[in-house]
XYZ file of N, CA and C in Angstrom:
381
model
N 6.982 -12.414 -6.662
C 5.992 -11.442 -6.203
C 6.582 -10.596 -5.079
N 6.544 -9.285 -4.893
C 6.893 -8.672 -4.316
C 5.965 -8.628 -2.940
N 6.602 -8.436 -1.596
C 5.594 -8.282 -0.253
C 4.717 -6.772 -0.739
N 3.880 -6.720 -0.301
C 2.860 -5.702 0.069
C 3.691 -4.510 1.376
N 3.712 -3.512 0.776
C 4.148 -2.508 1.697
C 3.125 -2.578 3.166
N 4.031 -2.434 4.000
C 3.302 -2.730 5.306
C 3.106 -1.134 6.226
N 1.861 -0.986 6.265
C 1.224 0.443 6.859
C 0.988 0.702 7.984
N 1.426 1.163 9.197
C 1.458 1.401 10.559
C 0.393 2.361 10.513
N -0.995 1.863 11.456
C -1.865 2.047 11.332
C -2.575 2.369 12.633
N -3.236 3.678 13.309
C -3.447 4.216 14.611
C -4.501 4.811 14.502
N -5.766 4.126 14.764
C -6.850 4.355 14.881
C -7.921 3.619 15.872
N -8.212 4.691 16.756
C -8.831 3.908 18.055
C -10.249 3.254 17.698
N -11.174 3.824 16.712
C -12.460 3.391 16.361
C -12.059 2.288 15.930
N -12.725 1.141 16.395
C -13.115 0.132 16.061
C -13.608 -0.106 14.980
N -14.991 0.556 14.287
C -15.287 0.786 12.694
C -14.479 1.332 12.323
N -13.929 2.102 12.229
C -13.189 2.924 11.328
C -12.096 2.106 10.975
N -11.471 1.553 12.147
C -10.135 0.952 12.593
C -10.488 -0.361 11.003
N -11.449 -1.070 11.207
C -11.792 -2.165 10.408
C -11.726 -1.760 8.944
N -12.629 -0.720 8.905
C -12.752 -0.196 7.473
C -11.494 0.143 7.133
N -10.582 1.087 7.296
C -9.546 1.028 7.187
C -8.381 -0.477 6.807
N -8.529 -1.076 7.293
C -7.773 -2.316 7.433
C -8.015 -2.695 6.135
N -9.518 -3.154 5.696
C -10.271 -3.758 4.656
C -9.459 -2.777 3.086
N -9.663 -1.320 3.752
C -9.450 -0.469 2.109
C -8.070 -1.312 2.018
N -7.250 -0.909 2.793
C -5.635 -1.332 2.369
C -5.337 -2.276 2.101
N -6.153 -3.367 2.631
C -5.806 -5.018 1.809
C -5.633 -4.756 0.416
N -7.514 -4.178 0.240
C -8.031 -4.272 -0.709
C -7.037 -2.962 -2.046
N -6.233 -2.710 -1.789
C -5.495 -1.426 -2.394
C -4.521 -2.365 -2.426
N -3.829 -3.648 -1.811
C -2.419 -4.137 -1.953
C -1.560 -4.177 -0.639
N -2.179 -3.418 0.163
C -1.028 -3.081 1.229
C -1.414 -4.017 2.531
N -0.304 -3.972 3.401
C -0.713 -5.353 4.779
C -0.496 -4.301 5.855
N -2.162 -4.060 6.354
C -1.840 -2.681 7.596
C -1.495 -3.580 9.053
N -0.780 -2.791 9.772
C 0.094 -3.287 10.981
C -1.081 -2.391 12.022
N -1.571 -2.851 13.366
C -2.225 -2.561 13.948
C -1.631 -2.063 14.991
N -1.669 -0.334 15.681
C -0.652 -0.026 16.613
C -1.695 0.537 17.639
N -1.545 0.167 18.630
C -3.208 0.125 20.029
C -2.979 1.792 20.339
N -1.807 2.650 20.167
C -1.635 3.719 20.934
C -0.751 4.698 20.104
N -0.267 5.815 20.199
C 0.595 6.611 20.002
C 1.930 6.066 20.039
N 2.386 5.681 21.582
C 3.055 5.414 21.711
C 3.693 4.045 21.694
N 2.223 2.860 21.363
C 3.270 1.828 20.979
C 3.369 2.151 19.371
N 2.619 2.753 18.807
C 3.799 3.807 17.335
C 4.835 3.818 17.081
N 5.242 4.906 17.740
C 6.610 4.979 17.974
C 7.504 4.063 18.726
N 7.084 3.450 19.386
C 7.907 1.763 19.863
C 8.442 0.962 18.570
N 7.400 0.444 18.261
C 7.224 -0.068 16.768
C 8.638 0.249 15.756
N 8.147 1.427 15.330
C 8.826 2.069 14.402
C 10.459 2.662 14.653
N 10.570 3.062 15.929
C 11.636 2.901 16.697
C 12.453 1.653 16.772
N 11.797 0.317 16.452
C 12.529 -0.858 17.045
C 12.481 -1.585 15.261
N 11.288 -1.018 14.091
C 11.624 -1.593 13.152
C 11.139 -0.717 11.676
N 11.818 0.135 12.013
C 11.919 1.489 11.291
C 11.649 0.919 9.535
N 12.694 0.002 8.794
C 12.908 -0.490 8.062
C 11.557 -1.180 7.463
N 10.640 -1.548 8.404
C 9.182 -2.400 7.862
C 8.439 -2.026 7.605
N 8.281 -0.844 7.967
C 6.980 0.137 7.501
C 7.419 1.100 6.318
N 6.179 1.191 5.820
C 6.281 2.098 4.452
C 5.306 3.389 4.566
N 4.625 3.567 5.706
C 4.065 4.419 5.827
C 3.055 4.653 7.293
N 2.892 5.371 7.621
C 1.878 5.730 8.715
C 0.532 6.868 8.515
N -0.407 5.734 9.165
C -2.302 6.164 8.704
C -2.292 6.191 10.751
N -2.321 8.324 10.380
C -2.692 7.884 11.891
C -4.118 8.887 12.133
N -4.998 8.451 13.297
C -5.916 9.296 13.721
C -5.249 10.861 14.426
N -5.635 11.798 14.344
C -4.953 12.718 15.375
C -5.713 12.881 16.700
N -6.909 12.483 17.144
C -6.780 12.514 18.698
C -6.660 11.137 18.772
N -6.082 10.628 19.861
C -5.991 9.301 20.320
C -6.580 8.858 21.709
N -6.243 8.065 22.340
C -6.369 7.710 23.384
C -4.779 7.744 23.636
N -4.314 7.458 25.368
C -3.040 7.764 25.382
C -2.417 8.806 25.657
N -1.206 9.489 25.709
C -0.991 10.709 26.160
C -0.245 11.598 24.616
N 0.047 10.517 23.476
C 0.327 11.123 22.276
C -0.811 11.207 21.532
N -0.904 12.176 21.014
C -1.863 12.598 19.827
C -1.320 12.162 18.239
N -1.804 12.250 17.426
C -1.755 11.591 16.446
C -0.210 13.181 15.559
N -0.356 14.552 15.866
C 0.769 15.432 15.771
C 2.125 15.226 16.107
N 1.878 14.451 17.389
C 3.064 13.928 18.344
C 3.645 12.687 17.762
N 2.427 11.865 17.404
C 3.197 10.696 16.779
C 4.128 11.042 15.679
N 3.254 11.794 14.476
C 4.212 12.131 12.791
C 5.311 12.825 13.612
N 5.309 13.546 14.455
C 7.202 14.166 14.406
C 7.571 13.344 15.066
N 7.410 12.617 16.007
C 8.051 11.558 16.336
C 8.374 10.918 15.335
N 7.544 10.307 14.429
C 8.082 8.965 13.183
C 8.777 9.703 12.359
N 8.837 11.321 12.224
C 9.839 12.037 11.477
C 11.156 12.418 12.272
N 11.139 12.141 13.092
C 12.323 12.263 13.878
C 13.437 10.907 14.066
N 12.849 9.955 13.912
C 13.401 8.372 13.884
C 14.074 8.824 12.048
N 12.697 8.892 10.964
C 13.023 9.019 9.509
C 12.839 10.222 8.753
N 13.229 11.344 8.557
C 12.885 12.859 8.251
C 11.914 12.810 7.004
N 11.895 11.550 6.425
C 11.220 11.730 4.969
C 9.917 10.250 5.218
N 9.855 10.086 6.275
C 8.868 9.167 6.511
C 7.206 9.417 6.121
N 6.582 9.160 4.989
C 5.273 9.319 4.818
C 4.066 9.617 5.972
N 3.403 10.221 6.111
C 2.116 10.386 7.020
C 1.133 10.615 6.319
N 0.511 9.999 6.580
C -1.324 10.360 6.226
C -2.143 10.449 7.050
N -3.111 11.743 7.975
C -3.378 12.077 9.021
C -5.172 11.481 8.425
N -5.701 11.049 9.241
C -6.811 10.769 9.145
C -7.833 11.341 10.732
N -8.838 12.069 9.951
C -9.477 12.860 11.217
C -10.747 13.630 11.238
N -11.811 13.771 12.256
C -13.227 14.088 12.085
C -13.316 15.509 12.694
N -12.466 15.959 13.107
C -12.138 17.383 13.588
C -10.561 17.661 13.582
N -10.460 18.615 13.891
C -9.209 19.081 14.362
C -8.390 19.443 12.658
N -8.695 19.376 11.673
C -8.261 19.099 10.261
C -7.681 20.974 9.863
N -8.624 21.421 10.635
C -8.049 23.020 10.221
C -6.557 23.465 11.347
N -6.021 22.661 12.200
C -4.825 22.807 12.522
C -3.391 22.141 11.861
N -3.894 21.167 10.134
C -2.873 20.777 9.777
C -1.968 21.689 9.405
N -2.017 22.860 8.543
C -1.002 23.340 8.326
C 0.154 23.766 8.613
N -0.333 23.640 10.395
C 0.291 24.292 11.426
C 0.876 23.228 12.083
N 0.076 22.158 12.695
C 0.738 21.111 13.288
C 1.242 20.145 12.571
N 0.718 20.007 11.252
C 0.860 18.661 10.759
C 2.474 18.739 10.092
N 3.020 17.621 10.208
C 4.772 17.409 9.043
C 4.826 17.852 7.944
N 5.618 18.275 7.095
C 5.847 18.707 6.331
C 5.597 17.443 5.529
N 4.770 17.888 3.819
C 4.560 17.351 2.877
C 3.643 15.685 3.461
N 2.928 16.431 4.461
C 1.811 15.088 4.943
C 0.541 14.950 3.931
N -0.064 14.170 4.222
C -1.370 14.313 3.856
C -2.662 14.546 4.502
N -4.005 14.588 4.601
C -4.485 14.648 5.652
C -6.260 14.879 5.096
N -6.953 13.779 5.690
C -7.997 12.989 5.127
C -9.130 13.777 6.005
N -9.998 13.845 5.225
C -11.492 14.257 6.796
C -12.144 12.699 6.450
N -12.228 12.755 7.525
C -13.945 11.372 8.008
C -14.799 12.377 7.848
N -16.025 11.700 6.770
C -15.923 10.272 6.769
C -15.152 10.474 4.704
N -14.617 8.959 5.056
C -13.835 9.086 3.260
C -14.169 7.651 2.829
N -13.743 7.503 1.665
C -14.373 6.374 1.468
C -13.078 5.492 1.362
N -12.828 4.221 1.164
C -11.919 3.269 1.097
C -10.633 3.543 0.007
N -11.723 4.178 -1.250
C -10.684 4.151 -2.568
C -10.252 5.753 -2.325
N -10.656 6.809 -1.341
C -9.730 8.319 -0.909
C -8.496 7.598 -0.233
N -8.768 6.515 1.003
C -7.617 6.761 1.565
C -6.389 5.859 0.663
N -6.733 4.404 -0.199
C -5.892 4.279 -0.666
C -5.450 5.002 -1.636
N -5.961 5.615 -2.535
C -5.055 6.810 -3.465
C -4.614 7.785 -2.903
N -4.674 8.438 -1.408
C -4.013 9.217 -0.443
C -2.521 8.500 -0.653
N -2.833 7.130 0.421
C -1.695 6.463 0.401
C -0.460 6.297 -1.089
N -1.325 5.958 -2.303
C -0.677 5.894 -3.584
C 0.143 6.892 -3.429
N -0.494 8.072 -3.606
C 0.175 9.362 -3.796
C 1.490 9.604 -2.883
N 1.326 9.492 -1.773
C 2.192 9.674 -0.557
C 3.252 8.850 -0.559
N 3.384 7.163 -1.091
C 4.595 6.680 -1.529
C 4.770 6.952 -2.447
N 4.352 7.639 -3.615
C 4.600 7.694 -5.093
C 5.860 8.885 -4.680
N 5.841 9.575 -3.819
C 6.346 10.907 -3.507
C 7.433 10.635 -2.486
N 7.215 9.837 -1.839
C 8.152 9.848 -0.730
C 9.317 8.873 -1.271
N 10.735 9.374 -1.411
C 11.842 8.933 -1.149
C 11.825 7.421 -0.970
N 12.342 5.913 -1.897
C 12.282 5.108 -1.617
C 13.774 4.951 -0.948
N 14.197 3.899 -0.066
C 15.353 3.620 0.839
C 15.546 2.565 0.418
């Protein structure tokens, strides 16, 4: 049996944070819980290789925003998956968001964000 791709996951709501967690089990995947922006990029910086993807909020708590994080995690991996998840701010992806991201409005339901996710490794470059 193969491990479950493991999803670096940045979302300050507590509901949301949960619901989230629950879709991706429930889709196959084992989400990794990251408290901040920047322990994000700590993370992924120190174990680049374990993650298969990043579900991030774009405002955060912290001094990185969820924009700051994807070029950051594209700057460690240039072809690193993102899936932006967010209740405003959604009409600045084109502009801020990484190239070939994805990018979800709240509220979505469990089976949007895992076929987001499907799609986004189906596409992204395996290593």
């Amino acid at each position: 049996m193969q491990d479950a791709p493991i999803i670096l996951v940045i979302e300050d709501d507590r509901d949301l944070q949960s619901l989230v967690e629950d879709a991706l089990r429930d889709g196959g995947y084992e989400p990794a819980i990251a408290g901040s922006g920047e322990e994000a990029l700590t993370l992924l910086k120190a174990f680049r290789t374990k993650y298969s993807a990043l579900v991030t909020d774009i405002r955060l708590l912290g001094r990185l925003d969820g924009w700051r994080v994807a070029r950051g995690a594209r700057e460690i991996d240039p072809s690193f998956p993102v899936l932006y998840i967010t209740g405003g701010s959604g009409d600045e992806w084109p502009t801020r968001g990484v190239p070939d991201s994805i990018l979800l409005q709240k509220p979505f339901s469990p089976d949007q964000l895992v076929e987001a996710l499907a799609k986004l490794l189906k596409t992204a470059p395996q290593a």
